[in-house]
Amino acid sequence: MSIETDTKDRILATARELFHGRSYADVGIKEICTLAKVQKGSFYHFFPSKQELAMAVIDDMSDDWAHGFVAEAFDEALPPIERLDYMVDAVYYWQKAAKNAEGRMPGCLFGNLALEVSTRDEVLRARLNAVFEKASARFHEALEQAVELGEMPPLDTAATATAMLAYLEGVILLAKTRNDPDVVRILGPAIKSIRIEQRHQN
Amino acid sequence: MSIETDTKDRILATARELFHGRSYADVGIKEICTLAKVQKGSFYHFFPSKQELAMAVIDDMSDDWAHGFVAEAFDEALPPIERLDYMVDAVYYWQKAAKNAEGRMPGCLFGNLALEVSTRDEVLRARLNAVFEKASARFHEALEQAVELGEMPPLDTAATATAMLAYLEGVILLAKTRNDPDVVRILGPAIKSIRIEQRHQN
DNA sequence: AGTATAATAGACCGGTTGGTCTAGTCAAGC
DNA sequence: GCTTGACTAGACCAACCGGTCTATTATACT
């Protein structure tokens, strides 16, 4: 082993970019191979199927997120509530940069994939759901601390965390549909106003 | 004219169901024709292209919405704030019924299509954006009245209306990814907590 | 009755899809 | 030097894609 090839990485990076900028169904393996300067044979040596490639792309981006700006935004050193604004800002600047570069707002890769494939691919759906649950957990931590510090009144922090994630995804969806990152900037901060009271049982 | 054929309607209804339950790219014209018991020739007699079919489907469902449960939910006779809860309830029961019938939560047709096609089809993107703007207007009316009646403090009703729509779409997205309509029931009511203050200029 | 036109039927088209298969290259271990 | 197994190359495949085309039928108008 250790033949030091970046073939797999090139495939992964190219697929990620194409899936994010367009869609899962719209991007073919041939196109990925061409852009990544890889042959079909090599592709199927590393990935048994398009579905497995999608899984790898999801995991790859999920890792990048967890160690990238999501980690920055949810830095324990920041006041909990500021973390929410940081996250919104990060999304805004990211989407704006992507639009400037490619002319179109790509939105959230996970949200895009989730709506596209989750009715016909249980495995991918479950994977994407896990990504959302991990993201929700970051919101949850922040809310728990905010309540603890008295910066927020007591509330159902778990449900509110999920609600905030939902809101963020919804804002990105609308912004993408309008092809205008400013939607994120304008609507985003209202994420802090979302509240779900305790004791809704269930 | 007036040959009294329901061919076009059958195509439309079938396409709507398939697009909603799966995705735009995943459903072929041949499959639509087979299910609708229509031949290719007839299909292309009524619709010049798949894109035009998608437009018709969007318009069709948009009309159904406008005159269906959205009209009910945003009934002027209801107290403004109750309309929000009504809307959330309607989404919940709809999605739950769909899941019971087909095993999977289809989510929102408009949201699904928006994320799938808006990076590669300007025409469809614009159409979907218009649908969202119309929906946002209903929220706006309700909020304006709520403020007028003193049921809500003054706020940027236009921005808040859009934010609420975004939240609803986000909740549906997460619910679909979890394949669990209960997410709508639990997170939905928090739509009333969303607030964007006036004077953010721009 | 005759004609124009709307509607239906389905064979057909070039191109593309995800995926397979065989042949061959390359570096490491013995 | 030979073998092994990871990797690359690319021809090939059946199935399917959106869309076109011609032929035929059914209906409305004159």
Short mmCIF file of C-alpha atoms (C1' of nucleotides) in Angstrom, two decimals:
data_model
loop_
_atom_site.label_atom_id
_atom_site.label_comp_id
_atom_site.label_asym_id
_atom_site.label_seq_id
_atom_site.Cartn_x
_atom_site.Cartn_y
_atom_site.Cartn_z
CA MET A 1 0.00 0.00 0.00
CA SER A 2 0.95 3.66 0.36
CA ILE A 3 1.39 4.03 -3.35
CA GLU A 4 0.55 7.67 -2.79
CA THR A 5 -2.14 8.26 -5.33
CA ASP A 6 -4.64 11.08 -5.12
CA THR A 7 -7.03 9.46 -7.57
CA LYS A 8 -9.64 8.70 -4.95
CA ASP A 9 -9.42 12.20 -3.55
CA ARG A 10 -9.80 13.75 -6.96
CA ILE A 11 -12.92 11.70 -7.60
CA LEU A 12 -14.32 12.65 -4.22
CA ALA A 13 -13.60 16.33 -4.59
CA THR A 14 -15.01 16.49 -8.10
CA ALA A 15 -18.15 14.57 -7.19
CA ARG A 16 -18.70 16.78 -4.19
CA GLU A 17 -18.47 19.91 -6.24
CA LEU A 18 -20.77 18.63 -8.97
CA PHE A 19 -23.37 17.13 -6.64
CA HIS A 20 -23.44 20.34 -4.65
CA GLY A 21 -23.67 22.64 -7.63
CA ARG A 22 -26.23 20.60 -9.53
CA SER A 23 -27.86 17.43 -8.22
CA TYR A 24 -27.28 13.75 -7.63
CA ALA A 25 -29.30 12.53 -10.59
CA ASP A 26 -28.05 15.20 -12.96
CA VAL A 27 -24.39 14.33 -12.57
CA GLY A 28 -23.18 11.18 -14.27
CA ILE A 29 -20.21 9.06 -13.41
CA LYS A 30 -18.73 9.70 -16.82
CA GLU A 31 -18.75 13.43 -16.20
CA ILE A 32 -17.14 13.02 -12.81
CA CYS A 33 -14.45 10.84 -14.34
CA THR A 34 -13.75 13.30 -17.14
CA LEU A 35 -13.44 16.29 -14.80
CA ALA A 36 -11.35 14.34 -12.32
CA LYS A 37 -9.18 13.00 -15.15
CA VAL A 38 -9.85 9.44 -14.14
CA GLN A 39 -11.01 6.44 -16.10
CA LYS A 40 -14.08 4.37 -15.46
CA GLY A 41 -11.94 1.45 -14.40
CA SER A 42 -10.26 3.47 -11.69
CA PHE A 43 -13.53 4.87 -10.52
CA TYR A 44 -15.10 1.48 -9.98
CA HIS A 45 -11.94 0.29 -8.34
CA PHE A 46 -12.46 2.80 -5.54
CA PHE A 47 -16.22 3.07 -5.43
CA PRO A 48 -18.49 0.08 -5.97
CA SER A 49 -21.44 2.22 -7.05
CA LYS A 50 -22.75 5.73 -7.44
CA GLN A 51 -24.61 5.34 -4.19
CA GLU A 52 -21.41 4.49 -2.32
CA LEU A 53 -19.80 7.53 -3.88
CA ALA A 54 -22.64 9.66 -2.55
CA MET A 55 -22.12 8.20 0.91
CA ALA A 56 -18.43 9.03 0.73
CA VAL A 57 -19.22 12.56 -0.43
CA ILE A 58 -21.65 13.05 2.45
CA ASP A 59 -19.13 11.76 4.97
CA ASP A 60 -16.36 13.83 3.45
CA MET A 61 -18.29 17.07 3.57
CA SER A 62 -19.66 16.25 6.98
CA ASP A 63 -16.11 15.90 8.27
CA ASP A 64 -15.04 19.12 6.62
CA TRP A 65 -17.94 20.87 8.26
CA ALA A 66 -17.32 19.40 11.67
CA HIS A 67 -13.70 20.50 11.62
CA GLY A 68 -14.26 23.66 9.57
CA PHE A 69 -16.49 26.62 10.11
CA VAL A 70 -19.05 24.72 12.15
CA ALA A 71 -16.33 24.02 14.69
CA GLU A 72 -15.40 27.70 14.57
CA ALA A 73 -18.97 28.88 14.94
CA PHE A 74 -19.72 26.59 17.85
CA ASP A 75 -16.45 27.33 19.61
CA GLU A 76 -16.95 26.90 23.34
CA ALA A 77 -15.01 30.09 23.89
CA LEU A 78 -17.75 32.14 22.27
CA PRO A 79 -20.85 33.19 24.17
CA PRO A 80 -23.52 30.63 23.25
CA ILE A 81 -25.85 33.06 21.53
CA GLU A 82 -23.07 34.57 19.47
CA ARG A 83 -22.40 31.14 18.09
CA LEU A 84 -25.76 31.21 16.35
CA ASP A 85 -24.93 34.50 14.66
CA TYR A 86 -21.52 33.20 13.72
CA MET A 87 -23.08 30.18 12.08
CA VAL A 88 -25.53 32.32 10.11
CA ASP A 89 -22.74 34.62 9.01
CA ALA A 90 -20.62 31.72 7.90
CA VAL A 91 -23.44 30.35 5.79
CA TYR A 92 -24.03 33.76 4.27
CA TYR A 93 -20.42 34.39 3.28
CA TRP A 94 -20.04 30.88 1.96
CA GLN A 95 -23.11 31.07 -0.24
CA LYS A 96 -22.24 34.53 -1.41
CA ALA A 97 -18.75 33.44 -2.41
CA ALA A 98 -20.14 30.42 -4.23
CA LYS A 99 -22.61 32.57 -6.10
CA ASN A 100 -19.94 35.05 -7.11
CA ALA A 101 -17.81 32.20 -8.36
CA GLU A 102 -20.43 30.20 -10.24
CA GLY A 103 -23.36 32.54 -10.71
CA ARG A 104 -25.75 30.39 -8.75
CA MET A 105 -26.38 29.73 -5.11
CA PRO A 106 -25.75 26.03 -4.51
CA GLY A 107 -27.48 25.91 -1.14
CA CYS A 108 -26.76 23.21 1.40
CA LEU A 109 -25.45 19.94 -0.02
CA PHE A 110 -27.17 17.95 2.71
CA GLY A 111 -30.50 19.68 2.28
CA ASN A 112 -30.31 19.33 -1.47
CA LEU A 113 -29.52 15.64 -1.32
CA ALA A 114 -32.04 14.99 1.43
CA LEU A 115 -34.96 16.29 -0.57
CA GLU A 116 -33.79 14.65 -3.75
CA VAL A 117 -33.02 11.13 -2.64
CA SER A 118 -34.66 10.42 0.68
CA THR A 119 -37.85 9.03 -0.83
CA ARG A 120 -36.07 6.47 -2.92
CA ASP A 121 -32.89 5.55 -1.10
CA GLU A 122 -33.22 4.51 2.51
CA VAL A 123 -29.49 4.20 3.07
CA LEU A 124 -28.67 7.70 1.89
CA ARG A 125 -31.67 9.09 3.75
CA ALA A 126 -30.48 7.56 7.00
CA ARG A 127 -26.98 8.92 6.46
CA LEU A 128 -28.26 12.42 5.80
CA ASN A 129 -30.51 12.20 8.82
CA ALA A 130 -27.49 11.36 10.94
CA VAL A 131 -25.68 14.42 9.62
CA PHE A 132 -28.62 16.61 10.61
CA GLU A 133 -28.72 15.04 14.03
CA LYS A 134 -25.07 15.79 14.56
CA ALA A 135 -25.62 19.39 13.51
CA SER A 136 -28.62 19.65 15.77
CA ALA A 137 -26.48 18.48 18.66
CA ARG A 138 -24.19 21.49 18.24
CA PHE A 139 -27.16 23.81 18.50
CA HIS A 140 -28.32 21.86 21.51
CA GLU A 141 -25.03 22.34 23.36
CA ALA A 142 -25.11 26.05 22.71
CA LEU A 143 -28.69 26.36 23.95
CA GLU A 144 -28.01 24.34 27.07
CA GLN A 145 -25.17 26.64 27.95
CA ALA A 146 -27.21 29.74 27.16
CA VAL A 147 -29.94 28.63 29.52
CA GLU A 148 -27.40 27.69 32.15
CA LEU A 149 -25.79 31.11 31.94
CA GLY A 150 -29.17 32.78 32.17
CA GLU A 151 -28.84 34.27 28.71
CA MET A 152 -32.03 32.54 27.71
CA PRO A 153 -35.12 31.59 29.68
CA PRO A 154 -35.62 27.87 30.27
CA LEU A 155 -36.98 26.08 27.23
CA ASP A 156 -37.03 22.73 25.52
CA THR A 157 -33.45 23.00 24.33
CA ALA A 158 -33.49 19.77 22.29
CA ALA A 159 -36.60 20.66 20.30
CA THR A 160 -35.53 24.28 19.91
CA ALA A 161 -32.13 23.18 18.60
CA THR A 162 -33.77 21.07 15.92
CA ALA A 163 -36.13 23.93 15.12
CA MET A 164 -33.19 26.26 14.63
CA LEU A 165 -31.53 23.84 12.27
CA ALA A 166 -34.79 23.54 10.38
CA TYR A 167 -35.01 27.29 10.14
CA LEU A 168 -31.49 27.55 8.81
CA GLU A 169 -32.17 24.93 6.16
CA GLY A 170 -35.40 26.66 5.25
CA VAL A 171 -33.69 30.01 4.90
CA ILE A 172 -31.07 28.47 2.65
CA LEU A 173 -33.81 26.83 0.59
CA LEU A 174 -35.60 30.12 0.05
CA ALA A 175 -32.36 31.94 -0.66
CA LYS A 176 -31.40 29.36 -3.25
CA THR A 177 -34.80 29.60 -4.88
CA ARG A 178 -34.41 33.35 -5.07
CA ASN A 179 -30.77 32.88 -6.02
CA ASP A 180 -29.91 35.60 -3.54
CA PRO A 181 -27.58 35.07 -0.57
CA ASP A 182 -28.89 38.26 1.02
CA VAL A 183 -31.94 36.31 2.10
CA VAL A 184 -29.64 34.51 4.52
CA ARG A 185 -28.27 37.77 5.86
CA ILE A 186 -31.70 39.30 6.36
CA LEU A 187 -33.66 36.34 7.67
CA GLY A 188 -30.83 34.46 9.34
CA PRO A 189 -30.47 36.40 12.59
CA ALA A 190 -34.10 35.67 13.48
CA ILE A 191 -32.91 32.18 14.31
CA LYS A 192 -32.38 33.49 17.82
CA SER A 193 -36.07 34.28 18.23
CA ILE A 194 -37.19 30.68 17.84
CA ARG A 195 -38.41 29.15 21.06
CA ILE A 196 -40.10 25.92 22.02
CA GLU A 197 -41.30 25.78 25.61
CA GLN A 198 -40.67 22.81 27.82
CA ARG A 199 -43.19 20.07 28.50
CA HIS A 200 -44.90 19.34 25.23
CA GLN A 201 -44.61 15.67 26.22
CA ASN A 202 -43.35 13.50 23.40
CA MET B 1 -63.08 21.87 -29.40
CA SER B 2 -64.67 20.60 -26.21
CA ILE B 3 -63.99 17.07 -27.19
CA GLU B 4 -64.25 16.29 -23.51
CA THR B 5 -61.08 14.36 -22.99
CA ASP B 6 -59.36 14.01 -19.67
CA THR B 7 -56.07 12.92 -21.20
CA LYS B 8 -54.30 16.13 -20.33
CA ASP B 9 -55.62 16.01 -16.79
CA ARG B 10 -54.53 12.42 -16.36
CA ILE B 11 -51.03 13.31 -17.50
CA LEU B 12 -50.94 16.27 -15.15
CA ALA B 13 -52.24 14.35 -12.16
CA THR B 14 -49.89 11.44 -12.72
CA ALA B 15 -46.86 13.67 -13.22
CA ARG B 16 -47.71 15.62 -10.12
CA GLU B 17 -47.93 12.51 -8.02
CA LEU B 18 -44.70 11.05 -9.35
CA PHE B 19 -42.71 14.28 -9.18
CA HIS B 20 -43.91 14.82 -5.65
CA GLY B 21 -43.25 11.31 -4.47
CA ARG B 22 -39.87 10.94 -6.11
CA SER B 23 -38.11 13.69 -8.04
CA TYR B 24 -38.08 15.53 -11.34
CA ALA B 25 -35.05 13.79 -12.79
CA ASP B 26 -36.01 10.36 -11.51
CA VAL B 27 -39.36 10.27 -13.27
CA GLY B 28 -39.31 9.71 -17.01
CA ILE B 29 -41.93 10.68 -19.54
CA LYS B 30 -42.39 7.07 -20.50
CA GLU B 31 -43.31 6.15 -16.95
CA ILE B 32 -45.77 9.03 -16.71
CA CYS B 33 -47.36 7.91 -19.97
CA THR B 34 -47.65 4.31 -18.86
CA LEU B 35 -49.25 5.17 -15.52
CA ALA B 36 -51.57 7.72 -17.10
CA LYS B 37 -52.46 5.24 -19.86
CA VAL B 38 -51.43 7.66 -22.54
CA GLN B 39 -49.12 7.33 -25.51
CA LYS B 40 -46.05 9.37 -26.25
CA GLY B 41 -47.79 11.02 -29.18
CA SER B 42 -50.60 12.27 -27.00
CA PHE B 43 -48.18 13.47 -24.38
CA TYR B 44 -46.23 15.61 -26.78
CA HIS B 45 -49.44 16.84 -28.29
CA PHE B 46 -50.34 18.48 -24.98
CA PHE B 47 -46.91 19.31 -23.59
CA PRO B 48 -44.04 20.47 -25.77
CA SER B 49 -41.38 19.32 -23.30
CA LYS B 50 -40.73 17.88 -19.89
CA GLN B 51 -39.91 21.34 -18.63
CA GLU B 52 -43.29 22.66 -19.76
CA LEU B 53 -44.92 19.74 -18.01
CA ALA B 54 -43.12 20.69 -14.82
CA MET B 55 -44.38 24.25 -15.19
CA ALA B 56 -47.91 22.99 -15.61
CA VAL B 57 -47.53 20.74 -12.57
CA ILE B 58 -46.29 23.65 -10.49
CA ASP B 59 -49.14 25.87 -11.60
CA ASP B 60 -51.65 23.11 -11.06
CA MET B 61 -50.56 22.38 -7.53
CA SER B 62 -50.18 26.05 -6.78
CA ASP B 63 -53.80 26.59 -7.77
CA ASP B 64 -54.95 23.63 -5.74
CA TRP B 65 -53.13 25.04 -2.76
CA ALA B 66 -54.45 28.53 -3.20
CA HIS B 67 -58.03 27.29 -3.34
CA GLY B 68 -57.55 24.36 -1.00
CA PHE B 69 -56.23 24.17 2.51
CA VAL B 70 -54.11 27.27 2.24
CA ALA B 71 -57.27 29.24 1.58
CA GLU B 72 -58.87 27.52 4.55
CA ALA B 73 -55.93 28.16 6.82
CA PHE B 74 -55.65 31.81 5.92
CA ASP B 75 -59.37 32.40 6.10
CA GLU B 76 -59.98 36.03 7.05
CA ALA B 77 -62.62 34.87 9.49
CA LEU B 78 -59.99 33.20 11.67
CA PRO B 79 -57.94 35.16 14.17
CA PRO B 80 -54.62 35.88 12.40
CA ILE B 81 -52.45 33.88 14.75
CA GLU B 82 -54.70 30.86 14.60
CA ARG B 83 -54.18 30.81 10.88
CA LEU B 84 -50.55 29.93 11.43
CA ASP B 85 -51.46 26.98 13.60
CA TYR B 86 -54.08 25.92 11.09
CA MET B 87 -51.49 25.94 8.34
CA VAL B 88 -49.05 23.86 10.37
CA ASP B 89 -51.79 21.39 11.26
CA ALA B 90 -52.80 21.08 7.63
CA VAL B 91 -49.24 20.29 6.61
CA TYR B 92 -48.95 17.74 9.37
CA TYR B 93 -52.12 15.84 8.51
CA TRP B 94 -51.34 15.94 4.84
CA GLN B 95 -47.86 14.55 5.25
CA LYS B 96 -49.03 11.94 7.71
CA ALA B 97 -51.73 10.77 5.34
CA ALA B 98 -49.25 10.60 2.49
CA LYS B 99 -46.83 8.60 4.59
CA ASN B 100 -49.51 6.16 5.67
CA ALA B 101 -50.50 5.70 2.06
CA GLU B 102 -47.08 5.32 0.50
CA GLY B 103 -44.71 4.63 3.35
CA ARG B 104 -42.64 7.72 2.76
CA MET B 105 -43.04 11.37 3.52
CA PRO B 106 -43.01 13.22 0.21
CA GLY B 107 -42.43 16.66 1.69
CA CYS B 108 -43.31 19.83 -0.15
CA LEU B 109 -43.41 19.55 -3.93
CA PHE B 110 -42.24 23.12 -4.33
CA GLY B 111 -39.39 22.79 -1.90
CA ASN B 112 -38.33 19.51 -3.47
CA LEU B 113 -38.34 20.91 -6.97
CA ALA B 114 -36.71 24.16 -5.91
CA LEU B 115 -33.64 22.48 -4.47
CA GLU B 116 -33.41 20.02 -7.33
CA VAL B 117 -33.74 22.23 -10.37
CA SER B 118 -33.08 25.82 -9.44
CA THR B 119 -29.37 25.65 -10.19
CA ARG B 120 -29.85 24.39 -13.70
CA ASP B 121 -33.18 25.74 -14.93
CA GLU B 122 -33.76 29.44 -14.60
CA VAL B 123 -37.34 29.27 -15.84
CA LEU B 124 -38.46 26.70 -13.33
CA ARG B 125 -36.53 28.46 -10.59
CA ALA B 126 -38.33 31.71 -11.29
CA ARG B 127 -41.69 29.97 -11.30
CA LEU B 128 -41.03 28.29 -7.99
CA ASN B 129 -39.82 31.56 -6.54
CA ALA B 130 -43.11 33.14 -7.55
CA VAL B 131 -45.02 30.39 -5.77
CA PHE B 132 -43.05 31.05 -2.59
CA GLU B 133 -43.69 34.75 -2.89
CA LYS B 134 -47.39 34.16 -3.17
CA ALA B 135 -47.30 31.94 -0.11
CA SER B 136 -45.27 34.50 1.77
CA ALA B 137 -47.93 37.10 0.97
CA ARG B 138 -50.53 35.06 2.84
CA PHE B 139 -48.35 35.03 5.92
CA HIS B 140 -47.80 38.74 5.47
CA GLU B 141 -51.51 39.51 5.47
CA ALA B 142 -52.03 37.51 8.62
CA LEU B 143 -49.15 39.24 10.39
CA GLU B 144 -50.31 42.69 9.35
CA GLN B 145 -53.71 41.99 10.82
CA ALA B 146 -52.24 40.50 13.95
CA VAL B 147 -50.20 43.65 14.55
CA GLU B 148 -53.17 45.83 13.77
CA LEU B 149 -55.32 43.96 16.27
CA GLY B 150 -52.60 44.24 18.87
CA GLU B 151 -52.15 40.49 19.03
CA MET B 152 -48.52 40.94 18.14
CA PRO B 153 -46.06 43.71 18.86
CA PRO B 154 -44.98 45.79 15.86
CA LEU B 155 -42.40 44.05 13.71
CA ASP B 156 -41.13 43.82 10.20
CA THR B 157 -44.13 41.91 8.94
CA ALA B 158 -42.80 41.34 5.43
CA ALA B 159 -39.49 39.86 6.56
CA THR B 160 -41.12 37.87 9.34
CA ALA B 161 -43.63 36.42 6.90
CA THR B 162 -40.83 35.17 4.67
CA ALA B 163 -39.00 33.84 7.71
CA MET B 164 -42.07 31.88 8.73
CA LEU B 165 -42.38 30.35 5.30
CA ALA B 166 -38.70 29.45 5.43
CA TYR B 167 -39.21 27.82 8.80
CA LEU B 168 -42.13 25.80 7.54
CA GLU B 169 -40.13 24.59 4.56
CA GLY B 170 -37.20 23.77 6.80
CA VAL B 171 -39.38 21.79 9.17
CA ILE B 172 -40.81 19.82 6.27
CA LEU B 173 -37.29 19.18 5.00
CA LEU B 174 -36.15 17.79 8.33
CA ALA B 175 -39.33 15.77 8.74
CA LYS B 176 -38.89 14.25 5.31
CA THR B 177 -35.28 13.40 6.05
CA ARG B 178 -36.36 11.70 9.23
CA ASN B 179 -39.36 10.25 7.39
CA ASP B 180 -41.48 11.24 10.35
CA PRO B 181 -44.43 13.64 10.11
CA ASP B 182 -44.39 14.08 13.88
CA VAL B 183 -41.48 16.45 13.40
CA VAL B 184 -43.98 18.85 11.85
CA ARG B 185 -46.35 18.50 14.78
CA ILE B 186 -43.63 19.08 17.36
CA LEU B 187 -41.60 21.81 15.72
CA GLY B 188 -44.34 23.45 13.69
CA PRO B 189 -46.10 25.53 16.35
CA ALA B 190 -42.84 27.38 17.10
CA ILE B 191 -43.47 29.23 13.85
CA LYS B 192 -45.32 31.77 15.97
CA SER B 193 -42.20 32.59 17.95
CA ILE B 194 -40.29 33.88 14.94
CA ARG B 195 -39.81 37.62 14.95
CA ILE B 196 -37.86 40.09 12.88
CA GLU B 197 -37.83 43.62 14.28
CA GLN B 198 -38.45 46.63 12.13
CA ARG B 199 -35.74 48.82 10.69
CA HIS B 200 -32.97 46.55 9.55
CA GLN B 201 -32.72 48.86 6.53
CA ASN B 202 -32.48 47.02 3.22
"C1'" DA C 1 -70.60 14.76 -47.78
"C1'" DG C 2 -66.24 16.68 -47.51
"C1'" DT C 3 -62.62 18.77 -45.33
"C1'" DA C 4 -59.80 20.57 -41.67
"C1'" DT C 5 -58.04 19.77 -37.41
"C1'" DA C 6 -57.54 17.81 -32.77
"C1'" DA C 7 -56.15 13.70 -30.73
"C1'" DT C 8 -54.11 9.04 -30.47
"C1'" DA C 9 -50.94 5.39 -31.46
"C1'" DG C 10 -46.47 3.68 -31.35
"C1'" DA C 11 -42.17 2.85 -34.06
"C1'" DC C 12 -38.04 5.13 -34.10
"C1'" DC C 13 -33.81 8.20 -33.08
"C1'" DG C 14 -29.23 9.61 -31.30
"C1'" DG C 15 -27.30 10.11 -27.09
"C1'" DT C 16 -26.52 8.86 -22.29
"C1'" DT C 17 -26.96 6.11 -18.20
"C1'" DG C 18 -24.76 3.12 -14.43
"C1'" DG C 19 -22.14 -0.64 -14.54
"C1'" DT C 20 -19.04 -4.75 -16.39
"C1'" DC C 21 -15.09 -6.83 -18.33
"C1'" DT C 22 -10.66 -7.77 -20.08
"C1'" DA C 23 -6.10 -6.30 -20.79
"C1'" DG C 24 -2.34 -4.26 -19.17
"C1'" DT C 25 0.82 -1.26 -15.91
"C1'" DC C 26 3.20 -0.58 -11.82
"C1'" DA C 27 5.61 -1.00 -7.37
"C1'" DA C 28 6.65 -3.99 -3.39
"C1'" DG C 29 7.98 -8.63 -1.25
"C1'" DC C 30 10.23 -12.82 -1.75
"C1'" DG D 1 13.56 -12.36 -11.53
"C1'" DC D 2 9.25 -13.72 -10.48
"C1'" DT D 3 4.89 -13.30 -8.45
"C1'" DT D 4 1.26 -10.78 -6.31
"C1'" DG D 5 -2.16 -7.51 -5.87
"C1'" DA D 6 -3.34 -2.64 -6.18
"C1'" DC D 7 -4.29 0.39 -9.77
"C1'" DT D 8 -5.30 2.23 -14.59
"C1'" DA D 9 -7.16 2.12 -19.20
"C1'" DG D 10 -10.95 2.09 -22.09
"C1'" DA D 11 -13.97 -0.81 -25.03
"C1'" DC D 12 -18.32 -2.55 -24.32
"C1'" DC D 13 -23.26 -3.45 -22.72
"C1'" DA D 14 -28.25 -3.44 -22.19
"C1'" DA D 15 -31.45 -0.24 -20.68
"C1'" DC D 16 -33.23 4.03 -20.78
"C1'" DC D 17 -33.54 9.09 -21.77
"C1'" DG D 18 -36.24 13.11 -23.96
"C1'" DG D 19 -37.91 13.95 -28.15
"C1'" DT D 20 -39.43 13.25 -33.30
"C1'" DC D 21 -42.00 11.30 -36.88
"C1'" DT D 22 -45.50 9.25 -39.64
"C1'" DA D 23 -49.82 7.10 -39.79
"C1'" DT D 24 -54.41 6.70 -38.28
"C1'" DT D 25 -58.69 7.83 -36.02
"C1'" DA D 26 -62.30 10.76 -34.26
"C1'" DT D 27 -64.72 14.93 -34.25
"C1'" DA D 28 -66.42 19.73 -35.63
"C1'" DC D 29 -67.53 22.96 -39.14
"C1'" DT D 30 -69.10 24.16 -43.76
#
